[in-house]
Amino acid sequence: MRRTALLAGVAALIAGVLSWPAQAAPTTFAHPGVTVSKGQLDFARAQVTAGAQPWKGAFDQMKASKYADLNRTPKPRATVECGSYSNPNYGCTDEREDAIAAYTDALAWYITRDERYAKKSIALMDAWSAVIKEHTNSNAPLQTGWAGSSWPKAAEIIKYTYTGGWPGSGRFATMLRDVYLPKVIGGSNSNGNWELSMMEAAVGISVFLEDKASYDRAMATFRTRAAAYVYLASDGDLPRTVPSQNLTTRDKIVGYWQGQSTFVTGLTQETCRDFTHTGYGISAISHIAETSRIQGQDLYGTDVGERLRQALGFQAKYQLGAAVPGWLCGGSLNLGLGPVTEVGYNALHNRLGVAMTNTEALTRQNRPAGSDNLFVAWETLTHGDNPN
């Protein structure tokens, strides 16, 4: 009887995995529902209003930042051109930072109910939706992913919580549909942080557009890439791969993993490149998992959650100063993980009760987490010890 039940359970699990992409999109999308939910916003607002820490300090940090400046002048361009490492940089920084500012203002509006912030967020979104037509040059997919991750977070809060109206919301949706989504939805065969950030944008945009087909496609791509980005011992002798990359030999895989030939649980494809890019990848995984949870499908209990937990713990250990063994990246690491631990730590440790000693230490050390000035912002405020 037990064997029959076990086999039935395994069969159901396999069937669930195989059918997962078709079931990704919710029947009805939850709004606001990109990375942060209404319940999370309400909790953050209550804590800030009460003067409780770390939320009040995180809010004060955000409010004092350049992104919350009500005198900010948007700098939209018809063509944003971004080369490798943003060289050339024609509108790249302006676009990313205007998008973060729109999100910052949306958060400030929600917490303070000061309409000036809602109107400023709208002005930034309207300025770009009136002008931008395309992203060009070699970094265009990544740039589109970064900016495209912030825009829908801002838009979701404004559209679904600000009662003063947003006449330009339709044009903004058209911008996301025509300028951003086509550039990111096809994915990338570059380093993993590219495709993960691009899928974060695609998922967020799909929620705002209520586009179930794009949501399903982005989530399917994400599941494949996340599994190929963070190694677990259960993967076997070698990391998983993305089929389109044709990493068909051990040598090719080792080369793609920055020359690292010893694979241990929690190692990422970019660990031996540097922790900054690794942080981009980890952050995008956490953001997509959080959006999926808000939309009704909790990935934290799947391999996505386990990979996120292990990646956070592995990188946090060395970010905190642990000695680097000779077998790892030649005995030398380029640190700088960034403000990327709050979302995953809150979901896995606080909600699910998973012990995360190193991640907890790093998270508390870095509070309040600010912005990476690319696509991560204010996550102590929105997700720090947030039970919702």
mmCIF file of C-alpha atoms in Angstrom:
data_model
loop_
_atom_site.group_PDB
_atom_site.id
_atom_site.type_symbol
_atom_site.label_atom_id
_atom_site.label_comp_id
_atom_site.label_asym_id
_atom_site.label_seq_id
_atom_site.Cartn_x
_atom_site.Cartn_y
_atom_site.Cartn_z
ATOM 1 C CA MET A 1 0.000 0.000 0.000
ATOM 2 C CA ARG A 2 2.796 2.391 0.947
ATOM 3 C CA ARG A 3 4.686 1.570 -2.263
ATOM 4 C CA THR A 4 1.548 2.208 -4.334
ATOM 5 C CA ALA A 5 0.935 5.511 -2.583
ATOM 6 C CA LEU A 6 4.567 6.500 -3.053
ATOM 7 C CA LEU A 7 4.503 5.680 -6.751
ATOM 8 C CA ALA A 8 1.261 7.581 -7.141
ATOM 9 C CA GLY A 9 2.805 10.555 -5.375
ATOM 10 C CA VAL A 10 5.868 10.461 -7.622
ATOM 11 C CA ALA A 11 3.677 10.188 -10.710
ATOM 12 C CA ALA A 12 1.611 13.139 -9.564
ATOM 13 C CA LEU A 13 4.751 15.144 -8.891
ATOM 14 C CA ILE A 14 6.157 14.328 -12.333
ATOM 15 C CA ALA A 15 2.850 15.204 -13.950
ATOM 16 C CA GLY A 16 2.785 18.465 -12.041
ATOM 17 C CA VAL A 17 6.285 19.364 -13.165
ATOM 18 C CA LEU A 18 5.613 18.443 -16.773
ATOM 19 C CA SER A 19 2.390 20.417 -16.877
ATOM 20 C CA TRP A 20 3.685 23.325 -14.807
ATOM 21 C CA PRO A 21 4.161 25.973 -17.523
ATOM 22 C CA ALA A 22 0.573 25.653 -18.745
ATOM 23 C CA GLN A 23 -0.677 26.237 -15.199
ATOM 24 C CA ALA A 24 1.566 29.154 -14.295
ATOM 25 C CA ALA A 25 -0.758 32.087 -14.939
ATOM 26 C CA PRO A 26 -3.521 32.599 -12.377
ATOM 27 C CA THR A 27 -7.163 32.528 -13.392
ATOM 28 C CA THR A 28 -7.398 36.095 -12.111
ATOM 29 C CA PHE A 29 -4.316 38.234 -11.575
ATOM 30 C CA ALA A 30 -3.796 39.795 -8.126
ATOM 31 C CA HIS A 31 -3.092 43.548 -8.033
ATOM 32 C CA PRO A 32 -0.887 45.159 -6.918
ATOM 33 C CA GLY A 33 1.008 41.982 -7.576
ATOM 34 C CA VAL A 34 4.545 42.508 -8.876
ATOM 35 C CA THR A 35 7.094 41.593 -6.172
ATOM 36 C CA VAL A 36 5.071 43.394 -3.495
ATOM 37 C CA SER A 37 1.433 42.794 -2.543
ATOM 38 C CA LYS A 38 -1.172 45.012 -0.955
ATOM 39 C CA GLY A 39 -0.826 43.087 2.294
ATOM 40 C CA GLN A 40 2.904 43.709 2.320
ATOM 41 C CA LEU A 41 2.384 47.393 1.554
ATOM 42 C CA ASP A 42 -0.168 47.677 4.355
ATOM 43 C CA PHE A 43 2.217 46.031 6.818
ATOM 44 C CA ALA A 44 5.079 48.330 5.824
ATOM 45 C CA ARG A 45 2.825 51.374 6.104
ATOM 46 C CA ALA A 46 1.630 50.363 9.560
ATOM 47 C CA GLN A 47 5.180 49.818 10.801
ATOM 48 C CA VAL A 48 6.430 53.138 9.429
ATOM 49 C CA THR A 49 3.438 54.968 10.871
ATOM 50 C CA ALA A 50 4.144 53.408 14.258
ATOM 51 C CA GLY A 51 7.814 54.401 14.031
ATOM 52 C CA ALA A 52 8.892 50.768 14.282
ATOM 53 C CA GLN A 53 12.325 49.607 13.164
ATOM 54 C CA PRO A 54 13.807 48.625 10.778
ATOM 55 C CA TRP A 55 10.951 49.892 8.614
ATOM 56 C CA LYS A 56 10.974 53.518 9.747
ATOM 57 C CA GLY A 57 14.717 53.753 9.120
ATOM 58 C CA ALA A 58 14.269 52.105 5.736
ATOM 59 C CA PHE A 59 11.513 54.552 4.819
ATOM 60 C CA ASP A 60 13.585 57.535 5.940
ATOM 61 C CA GLN A 61 16.472 56.251 3.807
ATOM 62 C CA MET A 62 14.190 55.973 0.784
ATOM 63 C CA LYS A 63 12.569 59.363 1.362
ATOM 64 C CA ALA A 64 15.990 61.042 1.593
ATOM 65 C CA SER A 65 17.238 59.431 -1.629
ATOM 66 C CA LYS A 66 17.481 61.150 -4.990
ATOM 67 C CA TYR A 67 14.723 58.869 -6.236
ATOM 68 C CA ALA A 68 12.121 60.479 -3.974
ATOM 69 C CA ASP A 69 12.938 64.024 -5.111
ATOM 70 C CA LEU A 70 9.670 65.656 -6.149
ATOM 71 C CA ASN A 71 11.654 68.055 -8.338
ATOM 72 C CA ARG A 72 13.140 65.245 -10.411
ATOM 73 C CA THR A 73 13.066 65.960 -14.133
ATOM 74 C CA PRO A 74 12.467 62.848 -16.280
ATOM 75 C CA LYS A 75 14.855 62.341 -19.174
ATOM 76 C CA PRO A 76 13.076 60.123 -21.709
ATOM 77 C CA ARG A 77 14.599 59.202 -25.075
ATOM 78 C CA ALA A 78 13.092 57.678 -28.170
ATOM 79 C CA THR A 79 16.109 55.371 -28.470
ATOM 80 C CA VAL A 80 18.005 54.141 -25.418
ATOM 81 C CA GLU A 81 21.390 52.878 -26.589
ATOM 82 C CA CYS A 82 23.440 50.763 -24.202
ATOM 83 C CA GLY A 83 26.694 49.073 -25.084
ATOM 84 C CA SER A 84 28.667 46.610 -22.989
ATOM 85 C CA TYR A 85 28.950 47.900 -19.418
ATOM 86 C CA SER A 86 26.776 50.836 -20.594
ATOM 87 C CA ASN A 87 29.391 52.129 -23.007
ATOM 88 C CA PRO A 88 27.955 53.972 -24.832
ATOM 89 C CA ASN A 89 25.402 55.177 -22.311
ATOM 90 C CA TYR A 90 22.715 57.071 -24.187
ATOM 91 C CA GLY A 91 19.827 57.180 -21.770
ATOM 92 C CA CYS A 92 20.685 53.931 -19.958
ATOM 93 C CA THR A 93 21.230 55.393 -16.495
ATOM 94 C CA ASP A 94 18.431 57.915 -16.997
ATOM 95 C CA GLU A 95 15.923 55.215 -17.905
ATOM 96 C CA ARG A 96 16.833 52.845 -15.089
ATOM 97 C CA GLU A 97 16.847 55.595 -12.496
ATOM 98 C CA ASP A 98 13.618 57.207 -13.686
ATOM 99 C CA ALA A 99 11.992 53.764 -13.411
ATOM 100 C CA ILE A 100 13.332 53.278 -9.877
ATOM 101 C CA ALA A 101 12.155 56.807 -9.052
ATOM 102 C CA ALA A 102 8.651 56.005 -10.291
ATOM 103 C CA TYR A 103 8.603 52.954 -8.016
ATOM 104 C CA THR A 104 10.063 54.943 -5.116
ATOM 105 C CA ASP A 105 7.398 57.617 -5.507
ATOM 106 C CA ALA A 106 4.693 54.953 -5.690
ATOM 107 C CA LEU A 107 5.905 53.483 -2.396
ATOM 108 C CA ALA A 108 6.141 56.948 -0.842
ATOM 109 C CA TRP A 109 2.573 57.647 -1.988
ATOM 110 C CA TYR A 110 1.264 54.432 -0.480
ATOM 111 C CA ILE A 111 2.924 54.933 2.882
ATOM 112 C CA THR A 112 2.302 58.674 3.295
ATOM 113 C CA ARG A 113 -0.872 59.141 1.202
ATOM 114 C CA ASP A 114 0.745 62.353 -0.009
ATOM 115 C CA GLU A 115 -0.707 62.745 -3.505
ATOM 116 C CA ARG A 116 2.347 64.621 -4.709
ATOM 117 C CA TYR A 117 4.240 61.331 -4.823
ATOM 118 C CA ALA A 118 1.548 59.537 -6.806
ATOM 119 C CA LYS A 119 1.437 62.390 -9.285
ATOM 120 C CA LYS A 120 5.231 62.385 -9.571
ATOM 121 C CA SER A 121 5.279 58.645 -10.225
ATOM 122 C CA ILE A 122 2.650 59.143 -12.928
ATOM 123 C CA ALA A 123 4.599 62.038 -14.460
ATOM 124 C CA LEU A 124 7.715 59.870 -14.765
ATOM 125 C CA MET A 125 5.815 56.973 -16.320
ATOM 126 C CA ASP A 126 3.920 59.265 -18.688
ATOM 127 C CA ALA A 127 7.102 61.025 -19.798
ATOM 128 C CA TRP A 128 8.684 57.765 -20.915
ATOM 129 C CA SER A 129 5.571 56.230 -22.443
ATOM 130 C CA ALA A 130 5.192 59.326 -24.625
ATOM 131 C CA VAL A 131 8.682 59.075 -26.091
ATOM 132 C CA ILE A 132 10.506 55.731 -25.998
ATOM 133 C CA LYS A 133 10.466 53.533 -29.091
ATOM 134 C CA GLU A 134 13.379 51.113 -28.783
ATOM 135 C CA HIS A 135 16.497 49.839 -27.003
ATOM 136 C CA THR A 136 19.623 49.275 -29.094
ATOM 137 C CA ASN A 137 23.243 48.041 -28.954
ATOM 138 C CA SER A 138 24.702 45.001 -27.212
ATOM 139 C CA ASN A 139 23.283 45.564 -23.726
ATOM 140 C CA ALA A 140 19.773 46.331 -24.957
ATOM 141 C CA PRO A 141 18.201 43.081 -23.645
ATOM 142 C CA LEU A 142 19.683 43.525 -20.163
ATOM 143 C CA GLN A 143 18.857 47.233 -20.042
ATOM 144 C CA THR A 144 15.287 46.473 -21.049
ATOM 145 C CA GLY A 145 15.153 43.803 -18.345
ATOM 146 C CA TRP A 146 16.418 46.128 -15.637
ATOM 147 C CA ALA A 147 14.158 49.083 -16.437
ATOM 148 C CA GLY A 148 11.324 46.728 -17.304
ATOM 149 C CA SER A 149 11.523 45.202 -13.828
ATOM 150 C CA SER A 150 10.929 48.533 -12.084
ATOM 151 C CA TRP A 151 8.231 50.064 -14.296
ATOM 152 C CA PRO A 152 5.479 47.500 -13.597
ATOM 153 C CA LYS A 153 6.151 47.614 -9.845
ATOM 154 C CA ALA A 154 5.426 51.338 -9.922
ATOM 155 C CA ALA A 155 2.490 50.988 -12.289
ATOM 156 C CA GLU A 156 0.803 48.265 -10.234
ATOM 157 C CA ILE A 157 0.802 50.375 -7.071
ATOM 158 C CA ILE A 158 -0.433 53.505 -8.813
ATOM 159 C CA LYS A 159 -3.106 51.888 -10.965
ATOM 160 C CA TYR A 160 -4.583 49.813 -8.173
ATOM 161 C CA THR A 161 -4.220 52.036 -5.099
ATOM 162 C CA TYR A 162 -4.254 55.671 -6.238
ATOM 163 C CA THR A 163 -7.811 56.939 -6.569
ATOM 164 C CA GLY A 164 -6.848 60.233 -8.215
ATOM 165 C CA GLY A 165 -6.810 58.638 -11.643
ATOM 166 C CA TRP A 166 -4.141 57.894 -14.236
ATOM 167 C CA PRO A 167 -5.390 58.817 -17.730
ATOM 168 C CA GLY A 168 -2.116 57.696 -19.307
ATOM 169 C CA SER A 169 -2.196 54.145 -17.974
ATOM 170 C CA GLY A 170 -3.303 52.755 -21.344
ATOM 171 C CA ARG A 171 -0.409 54.381 -23.169
ATOM 172 C CA PHE A 172 1.966 53.076 -20.506
ATOM 173 C CA ALA A 173 0.601 49.562 -21.018
ATOM 174 C CA THR A 174 1.168 49.943 -24.756
ATOM 175 C CA MET A 175 4.777 50.959 -24.077
ATOM 176 C CA LEU A 176 5.352 47.852 -21.967
ATOM 177 C CA ARG A 177 3.676 45.639 -24.569
ATOM 178 C CA ASP A 178 5.362 47.062 -27.664
ATOM 179 C CA VAL A 179 8.777 48.335 -26.501
ATOM 180 C CA TYR A 180 9.745 46.207 -23.497
ATOM 181 C CA LEU A 181 8.090 42.797 -23.674
ATOM 182 C CA PRO A 182 9.321 41.822 -27.175
ATOM 183 C CA LYS A 183 12.922 42.596 -26.186
ATOM 184 C CA VAL A 184 12.910 40.381 -23.082
ATOM 185 C CA ILE A 185 10.442 37.547 -23.660
ATOM 186 C CA GLY A 186 12.742 35.592 -25.984
ATOM 187 C CA GLY A 187 15.422 35.221 -23.329
ATOM 188 C CA SER A 188 19.197 35.252 -23.667
ATOM 189 C CA ASN A 189 22.102 32.830 -23.957
ATOM 190 C CA SER A 190 24.487 35.222 -22.210
ATOM 191 C CA ASN A 191 25.465 34.897 -18.545
ATOM 192 C CA GLY A 192 22.519 33.760 -16.453
ATOM 193 C CA ASN A 193 21.805 37.072 -14.742
ATOM 194 C CA TRP A 194 20.732 38.465 -18.128
ATOM 195 C CA GLU A 195 17.947 35.991 -18.740
ATOM 196 C CA LEU A 196 16.846 36.006 -15.100
ATOM 197 C CA SER A 197 16.499 39.809 -15.107
ATOM 198 C CA MET A 198 14.773 39.678 -18.482
ATOM 199 C CA MET A 199 12.287 37.111 -17.169
ATOM 200 C CA GLU A 200 11.670 39.254 -14.092
ATOM 201 C CA ALA A 201 10.672 42.077 -16.410
ATOM 202 C CA ALA A 202 8.584 39.766 -18.593
ATOM 203 C CA VAL A 203 6.720 38.328 -15.609
ATOM 204 C CA GLY A 204 6.041 41.746 -14.085
ATOM 205 C CA ILE A 205 4.918 43.214 -17.378
ATOM 206 C CA SER A 206 2.661 40.217 -17.979
ATOM 207 C CA VAL A 207 0.974 40.780 -14.613
ATOM 208 C CA PHE A 208 0.300 44.439 -15.405
ATOM 209 C CA LEU A 209 -0.959 43.584 -18.887
ATOM 210 C CA GLU A 210 -2.832 40.530 -17.564
ATOM 211 C CA ASP A 211 -1.185 38.604 -20.397
ATOM 212 C CA LYS A 212 -1.456 34.945 -19.441
ATOM 213 C CA ALA A 213 0.386 33.603 -22.481
ATOM 214 C CA SER A 214 3.450 35.784 -21.884
ATOM 215 C CA TYR A 215 3.338 35.016 -18.166
ATOM 216 C CA ASP A 216 3.378 31.274 -18.873
ATOM 217 C CA ARG A 217 6.190 31.602 -21.396
ATOM 218 C CA ALA A 218 8.329 33.733 -19.089
ATOM 219 C CA MET A 219 7.789 31.417 -16.135
ATOM 220 C CA ALA A 220 8.741 28.353 -18.160
ATOM 221 C CA THR A 221 11.953 30.049 -19.303
ATOM 222 C CA PHE A 222 12.632 31.137 -15.727
ATOM 223 C CA ARG A 223 12.273 27.610 -14.337
ATOM 224 C CA THR A 224 14.800 26.292 -16.842
ATOM 225 C CA ARG A 225 17.263 29.126 -16.264
ATOM 226 C CA ALA A 226 17.023 29.082 -12.458
ATOM 227 C CA ALA A 227 17.831 25.376 -12.481
ATOM 228 C CA ALA A 228 20.840 26.074 -14.699
ATOM 229 C CA TYR A 229 22.034 29.035 -12.602
ATOM 230 C CA VAL A 230 22.308 27.531 -9.119
ATOM 231 C CA TYR A 231 23.875 24.108 -8.619
ATOM 232 C CA LEU A 232 22.468 21.512 -6.251
ATOM 233 C CA ALA A 233 24.215 18.212 -5.559
ATOM 234 C CA SER A 234 20.993 16.489 -6.646
ATOM 235 C CA ASP A 235 21.598 17.798 -10.180
ATOM 236 C CA GLY A 236 24.362 15.194 -10.626
ATOM 237 C CA ASP A 237 28.033 15.552 -11.425
ATOM 238 C CA LEU A 238 27.490 18.613 -13.600
ATOM 239 C CA PRO A 239 25.134 21.609 -13.414
ATOM 240 C CA ARG A 240 21.966 21.623 -15.451
ATOM 241 C CA THR A 241 22.058 23.494 -18.723
ATOM 242 C CA VAL A 242 19.779 25.534 -20.971
ATOM 243 C CA PRO A 243 19.272 23.432 -24.137
ATOM 244 C CA SER A 244 19.648 26.362 -26.538
ATOM 245 C CA GLN A 245 23.168 27.022 -25.279
ATOM 246 C CA ASN A 246 24.501 23.659 -26.494
ATOM 247 C CA LEU A 247 26.737 23.152 -23.464
ATOM 248 C CA THR A 248 27.187 19.540 -24.448
ATOM 249 C CA THR A 249 30.528 18.703 -22.832
ATOM 250 C CA ARG A 250 32.082 19.067 -19.410
ATOM 251 C CA ASP A 251 34.682 21.476 -20.804
ATOM 252 C CA LYS A 252 31.984 23.720 -22.243
ATOM 253 C CA ILE A 253 30.111 23.748 -18.944
ATOM 254 C CA VAL A 254 33.239 24.499 -16.927
ATOM 255 C CA GLY A 255 34.070 27.340 -19.292
ATOM 256 C CA TYR A 256 30.576 28.772 -18.929
ATOM 257 C CA TRP A 257 30.877 28.500 -15.152
ATOM 258 C CA GLN A 258 33.884 30.857 -15.255
ATOM 259 C CA GLY A 259 36.426 28.012 -15.195
ATOM 260 C CA GLN A 260 35.100 26.457 -11.986
ATOM 261 C CA SER A 261 35.388 22.670 -12.206
ATOM 262 C CA THR A 262 34.349 21.679 -8.671
ATOM 263 C CA PHE A 263 30.609 21.950 -8.221
ATOM 264 C CA VAL A 264 29.064 22.256 -4.761
ATOM 265 C CA THR A 265 25.556 23.070 -3.598
ATOM 266 C CA GLY A 266 24.860 26.798 -3.686
ATOM 267 C CA LEU A 267 27.494 27.676 -6.270
ATOM 268 C CA THR A 268 26.124 29.796 -9.095
ATOM 269 C CA GLN A 269 27.139 30.104 -12.712
ATOM 270 C CA GLU A 270 28.627 33.538 -11.973
ATOM 271 C CA THR A 271 30.096 33.037 -8.486
ATOM 272 C CA CYS A 272 33.606 32.928 -9.914
ATOM 273 C CA ARG A 273 32.931 35.949 -12.100
ATOM 274 C CA ASP A 274 31.975 38.233 -9.228
ATOM 275 C CA PHE A 275 29.382 38.452 -6.477
ATOM 276 C CA THR A 276 27.818 41.602 -7.930
ATOM 277 C CA HIS A 277 26.534 39.866 -11.066
ATOM 278 C CA THR A 278 25.688 36.813 -8.962
ATOM 279 C CA GLY A 279 23.575 39.106 -6.809
ATOM 280 C CA TYR A 280 21.668 40.274 -9.872
ATOM 281 C CA GLY A 281 20.770 36.687 -10.659
ATOM 282 C CA ILE A 282 19.818 35.801 -7.085
ATOM 283 C CA SER A 283 17.712 38.941 -6.783
ATOM 284 C CA ALA A 284 15.789 38.220 -9.984
ATOM 285 C CA ILE A 285 15.089 34.656 -8.800
ATOM 286 C CA SER A 286 13.683 35.975 -5.529
ATOM 287 C CA HIS A 287 11.583 38.643 -7.253
ATOM 288 C CA ILE A 288 10.018 36.180 -9.675
ATOM 289 C CA ALA A 289 9.346 33.676 -6.893
ATOM 290 C CA GLU A 290 7.694 36.432 -4.853
ATOM 291 C CA THR A 291 5.519 37.565 -7.753
ATOM 292 C CA SER A 292 4.523 33.969 -8.430
ATOM 293 C CA ARG A 293 3.533 33.522 -4.775
ATOM 294 C CA ILE A 294 1.411 36.675 -4.864
ATOM 295 C CA GLN A 295 -0.226 35.361 -8.037
ATOM 296 C CA GLY A 296 -1.155 32.101 -6.331
ATOM 297 C CA GLN A 297 1.648 29.661 -7.133
ATOM 298 C CA ASP A 298 4.245 29.343 -4.380
ATOM 299 C CA LEU A 299 7.607 28.307 -5.816
ATOM 300 C CA TYR A 300 9.481 28.543 -2.532
ATOM 301 C CA GLY A 301 8.591 24.941 -1.732
ATOM 302 C CA THR A 302 9.990 23.740 -5.070
ATOM 303 C CA ASP A 303 13.547 23.470 -6.364
ATOM 304 C CA VAL A 304 13.401 27.231 -7.021
ATOM 305 C CA GLY A 305 13.172 27.884 -3.294
ATOM 306 C CA GLU A 306 15.905 25.382 -2.504
ATOM 307 C CA ARG A 307 18.227 26.878 -5.095
ATOM 308 C CA LEU A 308 17.521 30.357 -3.785
ATOM 309 C CA ARG A 309 18.169 29.279 -0.198
ATOM 310 C CA GLN A 310 21.426 27.563 -1.045
ATOM 311 C CA ALA A 311 22.652 30.370 -3.309
ATOM 312 C CA LEU A 312 21.967 32.958 -0.626
ATOM 313 C CA GLY A 313 23.663 30.909 2.071
ATOM 314 C CA PHE A 314 26.729 30.034 -0.001
ATOM 315 C CA GLN A 315 27.373 33.586 -1.158
ATOM 316 C CA ALA A 316 26.517 35.114 2.239
ATOM 317 C CA LYS A 317 29.106 32.939 3.963
ATOM 318 C CA TYR A 318 31.939 34.382 1.919
ATOM 319 C CA GLN A 319 30.488 37.897 1.816
ATOM 320 C CA LEU A 320 30.660 37.788 5.611
ATOM 321 C CA GLY A 321 34.373 37.011 5.458
ATOM 322 C CA ALA A 322 34.825 33.234 5.482
ATOM 323 C CA ALA A 323 38.175 32.051 4.151
ATOM 324 C CA VAL A 324 38.039 31.071 0.481
ATOM 325 C CA PRO A 325 39.276 27.518 -0.181
ATOM 326 C CA GLY A 326 41.722 26.937 -3.007
ATOM 327 C CA TRP A 327 39.287 24.839 -5.036
ATOM 328 C CA LEU A 328 36.789 27.702 -5.203
ATOM 329 C CA CYS A 329 37.468 30.229 -7.974
ATOM 330 C CA GLY A 330 41.207 29.710 -7.637
ATOM 331 C CA GLY A 331 41.079 30.746 -3.984
ATOM 332 C CA SER A 332 39.949 34.306 -4.702
ATOM 333 C CA LEU A 333 36.489 35.880 -4.855
ATOM 334 C CA ASN A 334 35.316 39.276 -6.066
ATOM 335 C CA LEU A 335 32.812 40.234 -3.371
ATOM 336 C CA GLY A 336 29.989 42.786 -3.470
ATOM 337 C CA LEU A 337 26.709 40.869 -3.309
ATOM 338 C CA GLY A 338 24.516 43.951 -3.016
ATOM 339 C CA PRO A 339 21.160 44.572 -1.271
ATOM 340 C CA VAL A 340 19.616 41.338 -2.510
ATOM 341 C CA THR A 341 18.856 39.118 0.491
ATOM 342 C CA GLU A 342 15.660 40.520 2.055
ATOM 343 C CA VAL A 343 13.026 38.971 -0.221
ATOM 344 C CA GLY A 344 14.423 35.445 -0.193
ATOM 345 C CA TYR A 345 15.323 35.551 3.495
ATOM 346 C CA ASN A 346 11.838 36.708 4.479
ATOM 347 C CA ALA A 347 10.103 34.109 2.350
ATOM 348 C CA LEU A 348 12.255 31.147 3.326
ATOM 349 C CA HIS A 349 13.211 31.925 6.928
ATOM 350 C CA ASN A 350 10.328 33.964 8.294
ATOM 351 C CA ARG A 351 7.456 32.356 6.392
ATOM 352 C CA LEU A 352 8.710 28.790 6.044
ATOM 353 C CA GLY A 353 10.919 28.580 9.135
ATOM 354 C CA VAL A 354 14.062 27.474 7.320
ATOM 355 C CA ALA A 355 17.300 28.092 9.211
ATOM 356 C CA MET A 356 19.495 30.544 7.253
ATOM 357 C CA THR A 357 22.263 31.545 9.648
ATOM 358 C CA ASN A 358 24.635 33.245 7.213
ATOM 359 C CA THR A 359 21.892 34.888 5.186
ATOM 360 C CA GLU A 360 20.272 36.197 8.345
ATOM 361 C CA ALA A 361 23.549 37.662 9.585
ATOM 362 C CA LEU A 362 24.229 39.379 6.260
ATOM 363 C CA THR A 363 20.659 40.640 5.959
ATOM 364 C CA ARG A 364 20.709 42.215 9.414
ATOM 365 C CA GLN A 365 24.171 43.642 8.825
ATOM 366 C CA ASN A 366 23.023 45.373 5.636
ATOM 367 C CA ARG A 367 19.791 46.877 6.958
ATOM 368 C CA PRO A 368 18.277 49.066 5.781
ATOM 369 C CA ALA A 369 18.876 47.680 2.301
ATOM 370 C CA GLY A 370 18.901 50.506 -0.248
ATOM 371 C CA SER A 371 19.078 50.386 -4.038
ATOM 372 C CA ASP A 372 21.612 48.957 -6.466
ATOM 373 C CA ASN A 373 20.606 51.777 -8.855
ATOM 374 C CA LEU A 374 19.721 49.172 -11.472
ATOM 375 C CA PHE A 375 16.566 47.250 -10.530
ATOM 376 C CA VAL A 376 16.667 46.546 -6.779
ATOM 377 C CA ALA A 377 15.267 49.070 -4.301
ATOM 378 C CA TRP A 378 14.065 49.425 -0.704
ATOM 379 C CA GLU A 379 13.522 45.795 0.184
ATOM 380 C CA THR A 380 13.965 46.178 3.939
ATOM 381 C CA LEU A 381 10.965 48.502 3.744
ATOM 382 C CA THR A 382 8.832 46.226 1.582
ATOM 383 C CA HIS A 383 9.921 42.741 2.653
ATOM 384 C CA GLY A 384 11.955 42.979 5.862
ATOM 385 C CA ASP A 385 10.362 40.555 8.366
ATOM 386 C CA ASN A 386 7.048 41.029 6.572
ATOM 387 C CA PRO A 387 4.576 38.252 7.443
ATOM 388 C CA ASN A 388 2.292 38.907 4.466
#
